[in-house]
Coordinates of N, CA and C in Angstrom, one line a residue:
M1 N 111.1 109.1 106.5 CA 110.2 110.0 105.9 C 110.0 111.0 106.8
S2 N 109.9 112.4 106.7 CA 109.4 113.2 107.4 C 107.9 113.5 107.2
A3 N 107.2 114.1 108.2 CA 105.7 114.4 108.0 C 105.5 115.3 106.8
D4 N 106.3 116.0 106.4 CA 106.1 117.0 105.0 C 106.2 116.2 103.9
E5 N 106.7 115.0 103.8 CA 106.9 114.3 102.5 C 105.5 113.8 102.1
L6 N 105.3 113.8 100.8 CA 104.3 113.3 100.1 C 104.5 111.7 99.9
T7 N 103.3 111.0 100.4 CA 103.4 109.7 100.4 C 102.6 109.1 98.9
A8 N 102.8 107.9 98.7 CA 102.2 107.4 97.4 C 100.9 107.7 97.2
P9 N 100.0 107.2 98.3 CA 98.7 107.5 98.1 C 98.2 108.9 98.0
E10 N 99.0 109.9 98.7 CA 98.8 111.4 98.5 C 99.0 111.9 97.2
A11 N 100.0 111.3 96.6 CA 100.4 111.5 95.1 C 99.4 111.1 94.2
A12 N 98.9 109.8 94.4 CA 97.7 109.4 93.6 C 96.4 110.1 93.8
R13 N 96.0 110.6 95.0 CA 94.9 111.5 95.3 C 95.2 112.7 94.5
W14 N 96.3 113.5 94.6 CA 96.4 114.6 94.1 C 96.4 114.7 92.5
A15 N 97.1 113.6 91.9 CA 96.9 113.4 90.5 C 95.2 113.2 90.1
A16 N 94.4 112.4 90.8 CA 93.2 112.2 90.7 C 92.4 113.5 90.7
R17 N 93.0 114.4 91.7 CA 92.0 115.6 91.8 C 92.3 116.5 90.7
T18 N 93.4 116.6 90.1 CA 93.7 117.4 88.9 C 93.4 116.8 87.5
G19 N 93.0 115.6 87.7 CA 92.3 114.9 86.4 C 93.3 114.1 85.5
L20 N 94.7 114.1 86.3 CA 95.9 113.3 85.5 C 95.7 111.9 85.8
P21 N 95.8 111.2 84.6 CA 95.7 109.6 84.8 C 97.2 109.2 85.6
L22 N 97.0 108.3 86.5 CA 98.3 108.0 87.0 C 98.0 106.4 87.5
T23 N 98.7 105.7 86.8 CA 98.7 104.2 87.1 C 99.2 104.0 88.5
A24 N 98.8 102.7 89.1 CA 99.3 102.3 90.5 C 100.7 102.1 90.4
D25 N 101.3 101.6 89.4 CA 102.9 101.5 89.5 C 103.6 102.7 89.3
R26 N 103.0 103.8 89.2 CA 103.6 105.2 89.1 C 103.7 106.0 90.5
H27 N 102.8 105.5 91.4 CA 102.6 106.3 92.5 C 103.8 106.5 93.3
D28 N 104.6 105.5 93.6 CA 105.8 105.6 94.6 C 106.8 106.5 93.7
V29 N 106.8 106.4 92.3 CA 107.9 107.2 91.4 C 107.5 108.7 91.5
V30 N 106.3 108.8 91.4 CA 105.8 110.3 91.2 C 106.0 110.8 92.8
A31 N 105.6 110.1 93.6 CA 105.9 110.9 95.1 C 107.2 111.1 95.4
A32 N 108.2 110.1 95.1 CA 109.6 110.5 95.3 C 110.2 111.6 94.3
T33 N 109.7 111.7 93.1 CA 110.1 112.9 92.4 C 109.5 114.2 92.9
L34 N 108.0 114.2 93.4 CA 107.8 115.4 94.1 C 108.5 115.9 95.3
N35 N 108.9 114.8 96.0 CA 109.8 115.1 97.2 C 111.0 115.7 96.9
H36 N 111.6 115.3 96.1 CA 112.9 115.6 95.6 C 112.9 117.1 95.1
I37 N 111.8 117.4 94.4 CA 111.7 118.8 93.8 C 111.2 119.8 94.8
H38 N 110.6 119.3 96.0 CA 110.4 120.1 97.1 C 111.6 120.3 97.8
S39 N 112.4 119.4 98.0 CA 113.5 119.5 98.8 C 114.6 120.6 98.1
V40 N 114.7 120.5 96.6 CA 115.3 121.5 95.9 C 115.0 122.9 96.0
V41 N 113.5 123.0 96.1 CA 113.0 124.3 96.1 C 113.1 124.8 97.5
A42 N 113.2 124.1 98.6 CA 113.3 124.5 100.0 C 114.9 125.1 100.0
V43 N 115.6 124.6 99.5 CA 116.9 124.9 99.5 C 117.3 126.3 98.8
L44 N 116.5 126.3 97.6 CA 116.5 127.6 96.9 C 116.0 128.8 97.7
R45 N 114.8 128.3 98.3 CA 114.2 129.6 99.4 C 115.2 130.0 100.3
E46 N 116.1 129.2 100.8 CA 116.9 129.8 101.9 C 118.1 130.5 101.3
L47 N 118.4 130.5 100.2 CA 119.5 131.5 99.7 C 119.1 132.7 99.8
D48 N 120.4 133.4 100.1 CA 120.3 135.0 100.3 C 120.9 135.7 99.0
F49 N 119.9 136.3 98.2 CA 120.4 136.9 97.1 C 121.0 138.3 97.2
G50 N 120.7 138.8 98.5 CA 121.2 140.2 99.0 C 120.8 141.2 97.9
D51 N 121.8 141.9 97.3 CA 121.7 143.0 96.3 C 121.7 142.5 94.9
A52 N 121.7 141.2 94.6 CA 121.6 140.6 93.2 C 120.3 141.3 92.6
P53 N 120.7 141.8 91.1 CA 119.3 142.4 90.7 C 118.6 141.2 89.9
P54 N 117.3 141.5 89.7 CA 116.4 140.5 89.2 C 116.9 140.1 87.8
A55 N 116.5 139.1 87.3 CA 117.2 138.6 85.9 C 116.6 139.6 84.8
F56 N 115.5 140.3 85.1 CA 115.1 141.2 83.7 C 116.2 142.4 83.7
A57 N 116.9 142.5 84.6 CA 117.9 143.8 84.7 C 119.2 143.4 83.9
Y58 N 119.2 142.2 83.6 CA 120.6 141.8 82.8 C 120.5 142.0 81.5
R59 N 121.5 142.5 80.8 CA 121.6 142.7 79.4 C 122.7 142.2 78.9
V60 N 122.5 141.5 78.0 CA 123.8 140.7 77.2 C 124.6 141.8 76.6
G61 N 126.1 141.7 76.8 CA 127.0 142.5 76.4 C 127.4 143.8 77.1
E62 N 126.5 144.0 78.1 CA 126.6 145.1 78.9 C 127.3 144.8 80.1
E63 N 128.0 145.6 80.7 CA 128.8 145.5 81.8 C 128.3 146.2 83.0

């Protein structure tokens, strides 16, 4: 596990801070899910979209 990964106790602490009930048996699963989402977002941040227009510029049926 890298230093940037969220641990189960940290996941529990963040859930408690936001007022979300999180039972003890869910801490590991939530931490693993959050770490996976973080890794996917990190890859997306590295992509170079170059001259690709933003999504709002797309018009269905127009070339």
